[in-house]
Every structure is written in structure tokens, then in C-alpha cells.
mmCIF file of C-alpha atoms in Angstrom:
data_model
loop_
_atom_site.group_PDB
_atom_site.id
_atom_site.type_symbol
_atom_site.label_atom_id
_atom_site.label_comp_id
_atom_site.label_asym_id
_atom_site.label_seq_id
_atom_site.Cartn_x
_atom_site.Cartn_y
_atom_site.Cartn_z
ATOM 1 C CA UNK A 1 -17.741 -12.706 23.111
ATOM 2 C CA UNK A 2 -14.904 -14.414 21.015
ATOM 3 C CA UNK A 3 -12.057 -12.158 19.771
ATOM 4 C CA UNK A 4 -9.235 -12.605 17.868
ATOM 5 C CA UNK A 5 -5.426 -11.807 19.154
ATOM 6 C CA UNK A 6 -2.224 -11.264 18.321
ATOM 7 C CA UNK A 7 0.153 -12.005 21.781
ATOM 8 C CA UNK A 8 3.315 -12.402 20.372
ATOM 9 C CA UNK A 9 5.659 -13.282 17.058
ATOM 10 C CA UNK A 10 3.664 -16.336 15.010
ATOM 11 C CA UNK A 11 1.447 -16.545 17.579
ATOM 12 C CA UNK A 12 -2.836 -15.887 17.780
ATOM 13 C CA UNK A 13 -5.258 -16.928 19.898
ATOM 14 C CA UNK A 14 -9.089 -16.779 20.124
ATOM 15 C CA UNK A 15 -9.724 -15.447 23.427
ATOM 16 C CA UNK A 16 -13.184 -14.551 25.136
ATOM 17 C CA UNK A 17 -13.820 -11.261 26.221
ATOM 18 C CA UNK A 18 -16.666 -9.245 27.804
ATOM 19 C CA UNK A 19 -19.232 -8.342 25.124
ATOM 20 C CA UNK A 20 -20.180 -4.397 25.062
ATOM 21 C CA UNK A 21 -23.163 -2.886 27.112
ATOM 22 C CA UNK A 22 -25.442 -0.780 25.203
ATOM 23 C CA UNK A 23 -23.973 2.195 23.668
ATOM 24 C CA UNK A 24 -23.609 5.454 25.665
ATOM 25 C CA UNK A 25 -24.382 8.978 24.697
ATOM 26 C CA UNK A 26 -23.604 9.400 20.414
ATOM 27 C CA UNK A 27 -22.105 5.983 20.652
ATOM 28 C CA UNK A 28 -23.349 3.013 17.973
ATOM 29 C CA UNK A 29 -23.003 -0.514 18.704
ATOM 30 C CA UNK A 30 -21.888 -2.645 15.916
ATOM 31 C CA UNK A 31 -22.010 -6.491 14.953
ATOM 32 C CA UNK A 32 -19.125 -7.755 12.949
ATOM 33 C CA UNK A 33 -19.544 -9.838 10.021
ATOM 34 C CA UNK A 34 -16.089 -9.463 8.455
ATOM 35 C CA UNK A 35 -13.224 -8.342 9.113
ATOM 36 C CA UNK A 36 -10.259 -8.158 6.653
ATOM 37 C CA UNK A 37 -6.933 -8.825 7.880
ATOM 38 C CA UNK A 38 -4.463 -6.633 6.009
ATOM 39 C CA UNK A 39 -0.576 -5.884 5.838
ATOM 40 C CA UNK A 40 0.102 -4.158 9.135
ATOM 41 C CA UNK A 41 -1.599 -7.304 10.536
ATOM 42 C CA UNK A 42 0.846 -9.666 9.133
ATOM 43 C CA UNK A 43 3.676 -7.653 10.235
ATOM 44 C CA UNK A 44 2.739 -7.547 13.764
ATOM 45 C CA UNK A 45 2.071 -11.651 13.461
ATOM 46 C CA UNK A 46 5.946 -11.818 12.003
ATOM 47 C CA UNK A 47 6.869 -9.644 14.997
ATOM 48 C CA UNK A 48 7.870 -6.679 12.227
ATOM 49 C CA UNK A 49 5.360 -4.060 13.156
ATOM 50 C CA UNK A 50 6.877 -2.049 15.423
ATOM 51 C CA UNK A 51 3.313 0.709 15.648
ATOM 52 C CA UNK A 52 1.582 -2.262 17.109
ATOM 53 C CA UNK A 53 0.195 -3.018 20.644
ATOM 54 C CA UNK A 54 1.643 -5.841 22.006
ATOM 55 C CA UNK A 55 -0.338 -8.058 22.612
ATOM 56 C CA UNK A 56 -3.176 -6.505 20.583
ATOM 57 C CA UNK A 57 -6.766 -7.214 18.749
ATOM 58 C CA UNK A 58 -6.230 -6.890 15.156
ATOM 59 C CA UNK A 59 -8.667 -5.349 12.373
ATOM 60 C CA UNK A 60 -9.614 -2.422 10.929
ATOM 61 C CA UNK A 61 -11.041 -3.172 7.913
ATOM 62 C CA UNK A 62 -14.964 -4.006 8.478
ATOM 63 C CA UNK A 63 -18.296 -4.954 7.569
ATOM 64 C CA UNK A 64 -20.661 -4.628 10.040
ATOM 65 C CA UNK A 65 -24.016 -3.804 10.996
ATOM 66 C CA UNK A 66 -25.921 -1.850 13.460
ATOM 67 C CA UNK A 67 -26.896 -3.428 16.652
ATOM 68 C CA UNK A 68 -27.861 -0.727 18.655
ATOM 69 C CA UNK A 69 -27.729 3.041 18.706
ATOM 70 C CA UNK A 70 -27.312 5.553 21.661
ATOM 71 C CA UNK A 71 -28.863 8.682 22.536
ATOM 72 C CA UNK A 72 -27.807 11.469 20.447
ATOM 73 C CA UNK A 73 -26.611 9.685 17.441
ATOM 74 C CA UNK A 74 -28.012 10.953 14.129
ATOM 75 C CA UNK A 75 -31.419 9.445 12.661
ATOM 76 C CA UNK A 76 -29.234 8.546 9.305
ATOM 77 C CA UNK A 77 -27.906 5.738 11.301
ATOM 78 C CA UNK A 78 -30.451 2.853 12.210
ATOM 79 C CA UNK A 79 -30.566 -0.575 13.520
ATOM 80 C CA UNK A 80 -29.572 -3.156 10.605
ATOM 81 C CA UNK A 81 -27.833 -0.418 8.897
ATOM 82 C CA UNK A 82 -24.762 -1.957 6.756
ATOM 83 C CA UNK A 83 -21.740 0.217 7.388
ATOM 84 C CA UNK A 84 -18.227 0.483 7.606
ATOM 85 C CA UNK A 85 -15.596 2.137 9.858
ATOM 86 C CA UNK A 86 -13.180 5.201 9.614
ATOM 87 C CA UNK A 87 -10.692 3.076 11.780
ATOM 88 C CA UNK A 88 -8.670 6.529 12.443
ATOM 89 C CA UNK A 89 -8.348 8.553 15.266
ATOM 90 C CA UNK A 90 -7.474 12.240 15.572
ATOM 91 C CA UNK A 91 -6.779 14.598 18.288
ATOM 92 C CA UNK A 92 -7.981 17.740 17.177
ATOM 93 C CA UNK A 93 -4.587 20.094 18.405
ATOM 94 C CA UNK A 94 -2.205 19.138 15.888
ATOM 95 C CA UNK A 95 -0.565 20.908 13.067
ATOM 96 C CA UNK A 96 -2.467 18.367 10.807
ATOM 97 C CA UNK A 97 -5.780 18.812 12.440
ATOM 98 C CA UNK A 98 -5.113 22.424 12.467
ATOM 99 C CA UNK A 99 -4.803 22.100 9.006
ATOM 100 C CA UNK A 100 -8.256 20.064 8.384
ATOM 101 C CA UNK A 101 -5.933 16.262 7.216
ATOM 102 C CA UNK A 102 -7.001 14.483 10.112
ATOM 103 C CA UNK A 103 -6.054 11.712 8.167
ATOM 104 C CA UNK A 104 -2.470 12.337 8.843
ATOM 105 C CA UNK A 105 -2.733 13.474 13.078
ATOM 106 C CA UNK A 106 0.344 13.151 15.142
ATOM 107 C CA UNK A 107 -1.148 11.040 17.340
ATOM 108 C CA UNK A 108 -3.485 9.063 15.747
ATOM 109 C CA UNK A 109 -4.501 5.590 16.721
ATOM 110 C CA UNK A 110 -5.416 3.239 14.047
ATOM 111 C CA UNK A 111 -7.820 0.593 15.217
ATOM 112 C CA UNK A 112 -5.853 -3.044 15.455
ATOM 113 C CA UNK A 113 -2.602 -0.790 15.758
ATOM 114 C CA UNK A 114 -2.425 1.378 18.422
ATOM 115 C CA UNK A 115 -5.331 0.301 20.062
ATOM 116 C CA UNK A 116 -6.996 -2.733 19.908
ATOM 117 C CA UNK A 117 -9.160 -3.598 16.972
ATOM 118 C CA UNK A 118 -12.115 -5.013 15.251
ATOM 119 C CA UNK A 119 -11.565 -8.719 15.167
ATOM 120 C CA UNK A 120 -14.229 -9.510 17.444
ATOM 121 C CA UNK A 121 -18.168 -10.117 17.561
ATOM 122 C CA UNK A 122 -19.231 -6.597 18.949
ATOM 123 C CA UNK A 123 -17.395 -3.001 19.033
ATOM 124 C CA UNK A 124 -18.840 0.247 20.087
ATOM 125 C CA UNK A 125 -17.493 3.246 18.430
ATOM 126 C CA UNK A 126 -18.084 7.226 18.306
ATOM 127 C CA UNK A 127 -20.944 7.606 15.402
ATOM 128 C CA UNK A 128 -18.837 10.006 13.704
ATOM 129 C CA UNK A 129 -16.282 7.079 12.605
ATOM 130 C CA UNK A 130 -19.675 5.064 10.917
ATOM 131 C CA UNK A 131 -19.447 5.639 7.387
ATOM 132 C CA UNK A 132 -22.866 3.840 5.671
ATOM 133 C CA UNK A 133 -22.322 1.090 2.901
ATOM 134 C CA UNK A 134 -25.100 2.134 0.650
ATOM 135 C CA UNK A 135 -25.994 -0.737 -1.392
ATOM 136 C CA UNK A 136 -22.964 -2.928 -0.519
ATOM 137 C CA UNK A 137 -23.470 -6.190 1.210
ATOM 138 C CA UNK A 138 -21.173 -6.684 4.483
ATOM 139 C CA UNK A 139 -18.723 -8.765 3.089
ATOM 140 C CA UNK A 140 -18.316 -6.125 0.602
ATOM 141 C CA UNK A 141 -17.881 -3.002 2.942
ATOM 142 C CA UNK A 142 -15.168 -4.838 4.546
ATOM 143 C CA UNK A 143 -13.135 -3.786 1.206
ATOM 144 C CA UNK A 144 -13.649 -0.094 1.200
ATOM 145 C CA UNK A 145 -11.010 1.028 4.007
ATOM 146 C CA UNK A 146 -8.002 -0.736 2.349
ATOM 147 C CA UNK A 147 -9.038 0.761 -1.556
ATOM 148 C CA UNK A 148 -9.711 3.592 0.331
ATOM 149 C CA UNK A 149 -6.263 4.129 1.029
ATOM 150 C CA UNK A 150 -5.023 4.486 -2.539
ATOM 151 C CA UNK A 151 -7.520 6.592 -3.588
ATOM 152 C CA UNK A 152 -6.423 9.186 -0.962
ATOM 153 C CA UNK A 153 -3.202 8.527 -3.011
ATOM 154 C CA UNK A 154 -4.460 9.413 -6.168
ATOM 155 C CA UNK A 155 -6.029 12.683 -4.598
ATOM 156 C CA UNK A 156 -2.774 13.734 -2.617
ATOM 157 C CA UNK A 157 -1.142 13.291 -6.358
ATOM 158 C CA UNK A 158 -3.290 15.569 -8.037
ATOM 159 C CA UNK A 159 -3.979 13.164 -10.855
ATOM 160 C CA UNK A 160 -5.888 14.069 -14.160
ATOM 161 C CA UNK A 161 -6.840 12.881 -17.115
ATOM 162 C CA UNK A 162 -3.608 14.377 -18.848
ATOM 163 C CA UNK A 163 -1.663 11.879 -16.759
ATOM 164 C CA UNK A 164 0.209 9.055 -16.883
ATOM 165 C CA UNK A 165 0.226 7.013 -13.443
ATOM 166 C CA UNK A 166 2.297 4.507 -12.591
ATOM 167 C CA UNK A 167 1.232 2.280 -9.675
ATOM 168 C CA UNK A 168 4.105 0.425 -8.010
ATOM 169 C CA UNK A 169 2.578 -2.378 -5.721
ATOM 170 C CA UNK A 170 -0.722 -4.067 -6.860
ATOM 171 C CA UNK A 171 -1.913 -4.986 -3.681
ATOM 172 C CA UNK A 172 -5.269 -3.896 -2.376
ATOM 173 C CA UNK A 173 -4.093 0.013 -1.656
ATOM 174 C CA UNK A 174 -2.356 -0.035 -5.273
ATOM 175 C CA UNK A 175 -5.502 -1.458 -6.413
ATOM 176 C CA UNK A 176 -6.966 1.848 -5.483
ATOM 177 C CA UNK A 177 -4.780 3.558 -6.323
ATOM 178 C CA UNK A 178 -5.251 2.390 -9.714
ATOM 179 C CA UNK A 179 -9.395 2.501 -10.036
ATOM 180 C CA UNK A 180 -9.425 6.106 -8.888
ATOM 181 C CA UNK A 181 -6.663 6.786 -11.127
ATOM 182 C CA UNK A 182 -8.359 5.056 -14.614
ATOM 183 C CA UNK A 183 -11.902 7.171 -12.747
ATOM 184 C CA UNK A 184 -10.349 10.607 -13.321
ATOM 185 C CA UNK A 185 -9.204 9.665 -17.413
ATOM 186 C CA UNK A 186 -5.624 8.731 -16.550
ATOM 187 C CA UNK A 187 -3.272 6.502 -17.901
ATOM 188 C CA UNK A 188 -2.357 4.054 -15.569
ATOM 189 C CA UNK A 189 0.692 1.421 -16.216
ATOM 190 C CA UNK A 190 0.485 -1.436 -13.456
ATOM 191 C CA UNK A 191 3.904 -2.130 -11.806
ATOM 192 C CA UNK A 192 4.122 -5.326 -9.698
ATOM 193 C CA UNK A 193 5.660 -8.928 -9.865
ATOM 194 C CA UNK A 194 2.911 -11.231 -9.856
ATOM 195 C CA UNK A 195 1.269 -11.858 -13.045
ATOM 196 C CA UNK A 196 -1.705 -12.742 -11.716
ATOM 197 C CA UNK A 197 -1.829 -9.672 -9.869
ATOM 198 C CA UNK A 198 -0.424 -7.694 -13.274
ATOM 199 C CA UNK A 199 -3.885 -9.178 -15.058
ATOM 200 C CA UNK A 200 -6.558 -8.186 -12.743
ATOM 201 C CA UNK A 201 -5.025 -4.915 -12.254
ATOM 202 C CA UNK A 202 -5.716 -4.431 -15.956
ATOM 203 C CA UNK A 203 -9.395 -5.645 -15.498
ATOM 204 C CA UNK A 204 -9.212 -2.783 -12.930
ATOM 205 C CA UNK A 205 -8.510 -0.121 -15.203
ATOM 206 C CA UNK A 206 -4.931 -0.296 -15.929
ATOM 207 C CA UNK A 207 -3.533 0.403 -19.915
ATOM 208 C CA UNK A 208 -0.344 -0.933 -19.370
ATOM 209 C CA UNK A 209 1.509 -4.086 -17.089
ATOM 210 C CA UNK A 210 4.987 -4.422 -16.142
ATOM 211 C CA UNK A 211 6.272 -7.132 -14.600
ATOM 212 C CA UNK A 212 9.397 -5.371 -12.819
ATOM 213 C CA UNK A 213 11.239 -8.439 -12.807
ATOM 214 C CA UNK A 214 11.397 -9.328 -16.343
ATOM 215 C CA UNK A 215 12.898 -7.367 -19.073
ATOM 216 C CA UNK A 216 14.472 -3.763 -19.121
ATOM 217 C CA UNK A 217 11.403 -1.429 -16.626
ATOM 218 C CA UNK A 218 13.258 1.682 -17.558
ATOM 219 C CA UNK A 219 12.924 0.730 -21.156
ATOM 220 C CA UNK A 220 9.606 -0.511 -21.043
ATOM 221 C CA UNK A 221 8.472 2.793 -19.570
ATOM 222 C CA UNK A 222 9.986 4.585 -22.440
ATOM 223 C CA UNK A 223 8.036 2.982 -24.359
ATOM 224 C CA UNK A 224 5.377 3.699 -23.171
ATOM 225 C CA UNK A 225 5.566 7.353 -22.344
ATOM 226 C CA UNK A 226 7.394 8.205 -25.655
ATOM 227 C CA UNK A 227 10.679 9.053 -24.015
ATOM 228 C CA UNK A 228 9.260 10.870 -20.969
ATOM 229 C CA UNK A 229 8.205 8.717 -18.194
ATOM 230 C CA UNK A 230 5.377 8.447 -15.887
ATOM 231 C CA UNK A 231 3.815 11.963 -14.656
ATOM 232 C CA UNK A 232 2.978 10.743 -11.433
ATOM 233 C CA UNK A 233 4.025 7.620 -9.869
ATOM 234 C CA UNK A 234 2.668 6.304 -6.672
ATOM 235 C CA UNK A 235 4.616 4.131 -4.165
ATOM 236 C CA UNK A 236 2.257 1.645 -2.835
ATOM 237 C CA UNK A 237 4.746 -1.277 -1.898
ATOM 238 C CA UNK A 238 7.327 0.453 1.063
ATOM 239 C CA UNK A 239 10.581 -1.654 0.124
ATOM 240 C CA UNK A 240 14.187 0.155 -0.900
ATOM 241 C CA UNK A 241 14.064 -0.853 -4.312
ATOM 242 C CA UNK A 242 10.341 0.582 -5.015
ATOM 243 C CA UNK A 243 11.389 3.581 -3.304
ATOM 244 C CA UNK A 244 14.893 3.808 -5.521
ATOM 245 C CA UNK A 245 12.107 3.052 -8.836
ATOM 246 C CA UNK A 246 9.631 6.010 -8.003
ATOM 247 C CA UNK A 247 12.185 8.409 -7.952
ATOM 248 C CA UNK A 248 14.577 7.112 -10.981
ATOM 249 C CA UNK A 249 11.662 6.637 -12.921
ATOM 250 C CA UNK A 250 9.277 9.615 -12.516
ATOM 251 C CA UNK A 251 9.471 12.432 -14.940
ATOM 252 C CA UNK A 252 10.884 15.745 -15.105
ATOM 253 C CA UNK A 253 8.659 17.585 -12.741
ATOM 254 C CA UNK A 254 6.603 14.813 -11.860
ATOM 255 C CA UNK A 255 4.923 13.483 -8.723
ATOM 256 C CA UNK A 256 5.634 10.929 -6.081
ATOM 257 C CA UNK A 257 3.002 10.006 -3.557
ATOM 258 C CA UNK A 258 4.674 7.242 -1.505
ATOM 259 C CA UNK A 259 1.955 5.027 0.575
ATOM 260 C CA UNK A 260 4.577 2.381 1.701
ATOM 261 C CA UNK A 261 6.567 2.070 5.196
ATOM 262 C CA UNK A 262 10.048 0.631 4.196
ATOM 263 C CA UNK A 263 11.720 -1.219 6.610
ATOM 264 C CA UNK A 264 14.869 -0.061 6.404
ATOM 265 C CA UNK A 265 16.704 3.134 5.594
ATOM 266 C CA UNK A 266 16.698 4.259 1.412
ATOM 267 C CA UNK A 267 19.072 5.439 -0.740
ATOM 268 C CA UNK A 268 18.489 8.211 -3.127
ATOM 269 C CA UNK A 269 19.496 10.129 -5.436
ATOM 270 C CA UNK A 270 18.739 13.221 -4.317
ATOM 271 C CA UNK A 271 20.367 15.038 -7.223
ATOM 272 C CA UNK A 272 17.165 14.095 -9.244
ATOM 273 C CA UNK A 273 14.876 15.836 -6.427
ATOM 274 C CA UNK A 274 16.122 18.965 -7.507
ATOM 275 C CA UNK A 275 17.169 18.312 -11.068
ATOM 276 C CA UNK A 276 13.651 16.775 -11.844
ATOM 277 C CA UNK A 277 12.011 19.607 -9.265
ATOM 278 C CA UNK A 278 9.933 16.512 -7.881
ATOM 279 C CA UNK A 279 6.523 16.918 -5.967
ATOM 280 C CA UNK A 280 7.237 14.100 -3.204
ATOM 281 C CA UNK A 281 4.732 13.684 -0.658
ATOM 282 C CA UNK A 282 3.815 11.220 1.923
ATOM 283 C CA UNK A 283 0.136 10.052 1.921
ATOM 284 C CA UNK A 284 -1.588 8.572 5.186
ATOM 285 C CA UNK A 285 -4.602 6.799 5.516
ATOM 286 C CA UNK A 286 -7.563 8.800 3.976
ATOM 287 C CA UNK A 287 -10.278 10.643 4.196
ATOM 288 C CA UNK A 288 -13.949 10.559 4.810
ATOM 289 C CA UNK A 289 -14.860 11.253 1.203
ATOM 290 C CA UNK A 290 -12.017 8.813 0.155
ATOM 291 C CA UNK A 291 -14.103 6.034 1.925
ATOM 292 C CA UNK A 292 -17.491 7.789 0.204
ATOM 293 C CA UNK A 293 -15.678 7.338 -3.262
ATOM 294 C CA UNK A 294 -15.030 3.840 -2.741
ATOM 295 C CA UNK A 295 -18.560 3.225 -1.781
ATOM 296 C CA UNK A 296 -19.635 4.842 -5.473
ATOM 297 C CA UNK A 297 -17.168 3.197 -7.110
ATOM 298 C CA UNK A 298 -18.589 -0.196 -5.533
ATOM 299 C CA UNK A 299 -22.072 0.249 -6.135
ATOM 300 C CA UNK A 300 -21.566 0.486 -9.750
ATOM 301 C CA UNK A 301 -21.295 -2.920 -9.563
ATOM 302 C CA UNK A 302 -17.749 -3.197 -12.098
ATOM 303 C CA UNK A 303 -15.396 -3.938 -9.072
ATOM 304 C CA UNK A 304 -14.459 -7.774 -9.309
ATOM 305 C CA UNK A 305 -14.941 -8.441 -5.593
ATOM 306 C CA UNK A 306 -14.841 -11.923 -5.723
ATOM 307 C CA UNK A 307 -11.247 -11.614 -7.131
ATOM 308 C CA UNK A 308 -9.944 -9.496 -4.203
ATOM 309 C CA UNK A 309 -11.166 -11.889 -1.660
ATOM 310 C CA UNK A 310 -8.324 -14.629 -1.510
ATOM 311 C CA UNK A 311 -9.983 -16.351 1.242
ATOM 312 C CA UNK A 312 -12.450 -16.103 4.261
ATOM 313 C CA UNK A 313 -12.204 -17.484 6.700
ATOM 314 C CA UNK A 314 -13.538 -18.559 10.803
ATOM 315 C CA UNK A 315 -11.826 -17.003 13.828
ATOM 316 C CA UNK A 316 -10.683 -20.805 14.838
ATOM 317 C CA UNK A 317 -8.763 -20.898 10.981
ATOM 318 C CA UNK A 318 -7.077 -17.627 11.446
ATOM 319 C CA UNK A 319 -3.944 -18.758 13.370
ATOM 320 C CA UNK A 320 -3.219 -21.428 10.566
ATOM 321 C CA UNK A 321 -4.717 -18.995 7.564
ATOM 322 C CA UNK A 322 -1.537 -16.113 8.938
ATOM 323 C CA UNK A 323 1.023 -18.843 8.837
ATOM 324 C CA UNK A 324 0.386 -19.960 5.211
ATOM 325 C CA UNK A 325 -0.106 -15.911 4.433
ATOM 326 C CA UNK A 326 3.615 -15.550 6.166
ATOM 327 C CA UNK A 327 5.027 -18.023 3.523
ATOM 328 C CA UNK A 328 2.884 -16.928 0.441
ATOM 329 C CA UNK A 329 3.530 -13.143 1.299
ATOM 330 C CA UNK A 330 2.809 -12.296 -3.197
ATOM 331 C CA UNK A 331 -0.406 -14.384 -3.354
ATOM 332 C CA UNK A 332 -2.848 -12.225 -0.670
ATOM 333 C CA UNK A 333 -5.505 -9.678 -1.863
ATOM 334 C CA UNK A 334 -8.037 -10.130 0.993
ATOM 335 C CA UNK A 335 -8.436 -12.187 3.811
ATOM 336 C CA UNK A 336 -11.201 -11.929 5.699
ATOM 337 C CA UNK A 337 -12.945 -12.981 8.786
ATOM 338 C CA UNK A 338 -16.343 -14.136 9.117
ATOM 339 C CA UNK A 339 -17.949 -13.749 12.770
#
């Protein structure tokens, strides 16, 4: 079967690999249509991703369908079935599987990562990681993972509809982050430097834009918040100077879920940790009723998908499809892969 692969810095090949036997004992057998290709893949193509296999089989955002089930795998999943994948792994002993956020295990291995991924014809996979579509066509499906992401930032943020949320980063995980945010009655100011980006995350559900390189942000957030800042703002970028904005700009005793791996140490001012008496917390993949959420939130039929896929592509246009991604790093939503 053909697979794509990432073997070293700016470099992918198609290779051809032994397609998988039929599934073993409460295994499923799956036929990918599409596969997204999504940040952590573009950092392991610019030789930045330091998580990543080397070389390694990218993906872990799909649509797919079943091809075959094996014995012991629940009747809910059938042959044909549209689904999508809980790319995660989790070990089970951990202090975070201890305490039930398998999301966030020590020694978890994300699929396209740690081990290699989806971007190929066939995968088999444990049928606990098979999360059904519902309604949503495979093309579609191969959207929930990344959205799902943010939402499992809203959640670890403890967001209401008293809030104000601002969402720094409107990629596809702020994009999330901003839906499930607008879905629980919040306020949700957009923070990102792409206009384009800025408009459709207001189609989304966002009150408020901010283009973060024009004009006074502090000020504008004032504004805004009459004086007080955001409640909760959510990190969904990883850079110094989003990092430096979450915490400067939050409220007194607001929240700070950061999503985003910076590449490089960050400076704080930690006197506003304490002064402020900040909530920071991490948040790390998400949850199986993150993905679920997603799906609901699809199915109404409001997302504009059509606007989140910025291209799709075949496995022979990937190679050339990464190198105009590398030099157009603002303009991605979604690319995806169709096998």
C-alpha cells in the first residue's frame, strides 16, 4: 500500500509498504480517505519537531471508514462505518492515568509523532481509539481531532457564560477553542494576525477581533472588558510573545489554559502570577467526549467546513503542498490528504 513519509528536514517521500492482514482479536481495520496534515507535521518537515520519529509516517487527524472488524469488537462498530480516531495513547500506570486524564499520560504516543501515523491507505487500530462520525461525511471527520483540541481547552478553563474568552491563535485548535467557547454563552474576542483568519473566526462565534499587530491590544482589550480584561484567556499559538500576552493581559484572578509548545524559553512576569492569583494550566490533547462534542457541534450543520479546508490534496502533491505550507506558515487551516 502507498504511504506517506517524512525521512528527513524538507524532505517526503511516498513509499510502499505492506498493507495490514485482517484485524486480530478487538482490533478494526480502517480505510483512509483523508488525512489532515497539521502543525506538528510541519515542524517535523522543517526539522523543528523534536517529539517526532525520525524518519516517521505522519497523520493523526482522519477520516476513515471501516474495512473490516475483528473478533471481539463491539456490534456499534460495522463495516462502512464513518469514523474517526483518538490518535492518543496511554499507559494506564501513570499519575495522569491514575487520575482518569489519559489525555495528558507520561508516556503517551501520539500517532504520526511518536509512532508512525495515519498517512497511508490502511491502519489497524485497538477499537477503543474508533470514535463514530455520526452524520459527518469522511472528509469532514478528518476535522474533529484538531477542533477537538481546543475544546478540551475551553473545558480545562472552566469557561461559562459569565465569561469573557480571549483566544490567542486562530488556527484550527483556537478555532475550537473559540466554538466551544461562544457554545457555553461566552464572550469570546478573537486574537490573531491574519485578517482573514480574524473574519471567519467571527463567523465562528467570536464578538470581538483583534488584530495584535495593529493598534494599542492592551487598549483595545480595555475596551472591551470595561477596564478589566479577559476572564480567561487561552494560549493556542506556543510563541514567547503569546505567552508574555496571556499573562499581561488576563485579569485579576483569571485563567490561562496554554495549548501551545514554544520553542524557546519565556519570560514572565511572575509577579503577576501571584499578584493576579492566576489559574495557569497546561492543556494536552483531549478527551473522548471532547471528540463527541465536536461531532455535535458538526452535525448541526453551522460549521463552515469548506472554509477550514485550505487545500486537499494527492499523496504524490504532498511533498510540493509542505514546501509552499513552509513559506506561507499564516495562510493554513487544513490540509488534507485524499487516499
Amino acid at each position: 500500500m502507498k504511504a506517506i513519509q517524512i525521512t528527513h528536514s524538507q524532505e517526503l517521500n511516498i513509499i510502499d509498504m505492506d498493507a495490514p492482514q485482517a484485524p486480530a482479536f478487538g482490533e478494526v481495520l480502517l480505510r483512509l480517505r483523508y488525512v489532515g496534515f497539521c502543525g506538528s507535521d510541519i515542524n517535523t518537515f522543517m526539522g523543528r519537531n523534536g517529539m517526532a520519529l525520525n524518519p516517521v509516517i505522519p497523520g493523526h487527524e482522519v477520516g476513515a471508514t471501516i474495512e473490516a472488524v475483528g473478533e471481539g469488537v463491539p456490534d456499534s462498530l460495522t463495516v462502512g462505518m464513518t469514523v474517526t480516531v483518538n490518535p492518543y495513547t496511554n499507559c494506564g500506570k501513570c499519575a495522569s492515568c491514575r487520575n482518569h486524564r489519559v489525555n495528558a499520560c507520561q508516556h503517551n504516543e501520539t500517532l504520526g509523532v511518536q509512532r508512525n501515523g495515519a498517512m497511508r491507505e490502511f491502519i489497524v487500530l485497538p477499537w477503543q481509539k474508533i470514535i463514530p462520525a455520526g452524520s459527518l461525511s469522511a472528509r469532514d471527520s478528518a476535522l474533529i481531532e484538531p477542533m477537538s483540541v481546543g475544546f478540551h481547552a475551553v473545558n480545562r478553563a472552566q469557561v461559562t457564560d459569565i465569561d469573557v474568552v480571549m483566544v490567542i491563535g486562530c488556527g484550527m485548535v483556537g478555532m475550537g477553542a473559540i466554538v466551544r467557547s461562544a457554545l457555553r454563552g461566552a464572550t469570546v474576542i478573537a486574537a490573531d494576525i491574519d485578517d482573514e483568519k480574524l473574519a471567519l473566526a467571527k463567523q465562528m462565534g467570536a464578538t470581538y477581533a483583534v488584530n495584535t499587530l495593529k493598534g494599542d491590544v492592551h487598549q483595545q482589550l480595555m475596551d472591551i472588558t470595561g477596564g478589566f480584561g479577559p476572564d480567561v484567556v487561552i494560549e493556542a499559538v506556543g510563541s514567547v510573545p503569546t505567552y508574555q500576552m496571556a499573562i499581561n493581559e488576563v485579569a485579576f484572578t483569571g485563567r490561562v489554559a496554554c495549548i501551545g509548545y514554544a520553542k524557546s524559553e519565556v519570560s514572565l512576569q511572575t509577579k503577576f502570577f501571584v499578584q493576579k492569583e492566576l489559574d495557569i494550566r497546561g492543556s494536552r490533547n483531549a478527551m473522548p467526549e471532547d471528540f463527541r462534542a465536536v461531532i455535535r457541534y458538526m452535525e448541526r450543520g453551522n460549521c463552515p467546513v469548506d472554509e477550514l479546508i485550505t487545500r486537499i490534496v494527492k499523496p504524490e502533491e504532498a511533498l510540493d503542498t509542505m514546501r509552499w505550507w513552509s513559506q506561507n506558515p499564516g495562510k493554513v487551516f487544513r490540509i488534507l490528504v485524499e487516499f
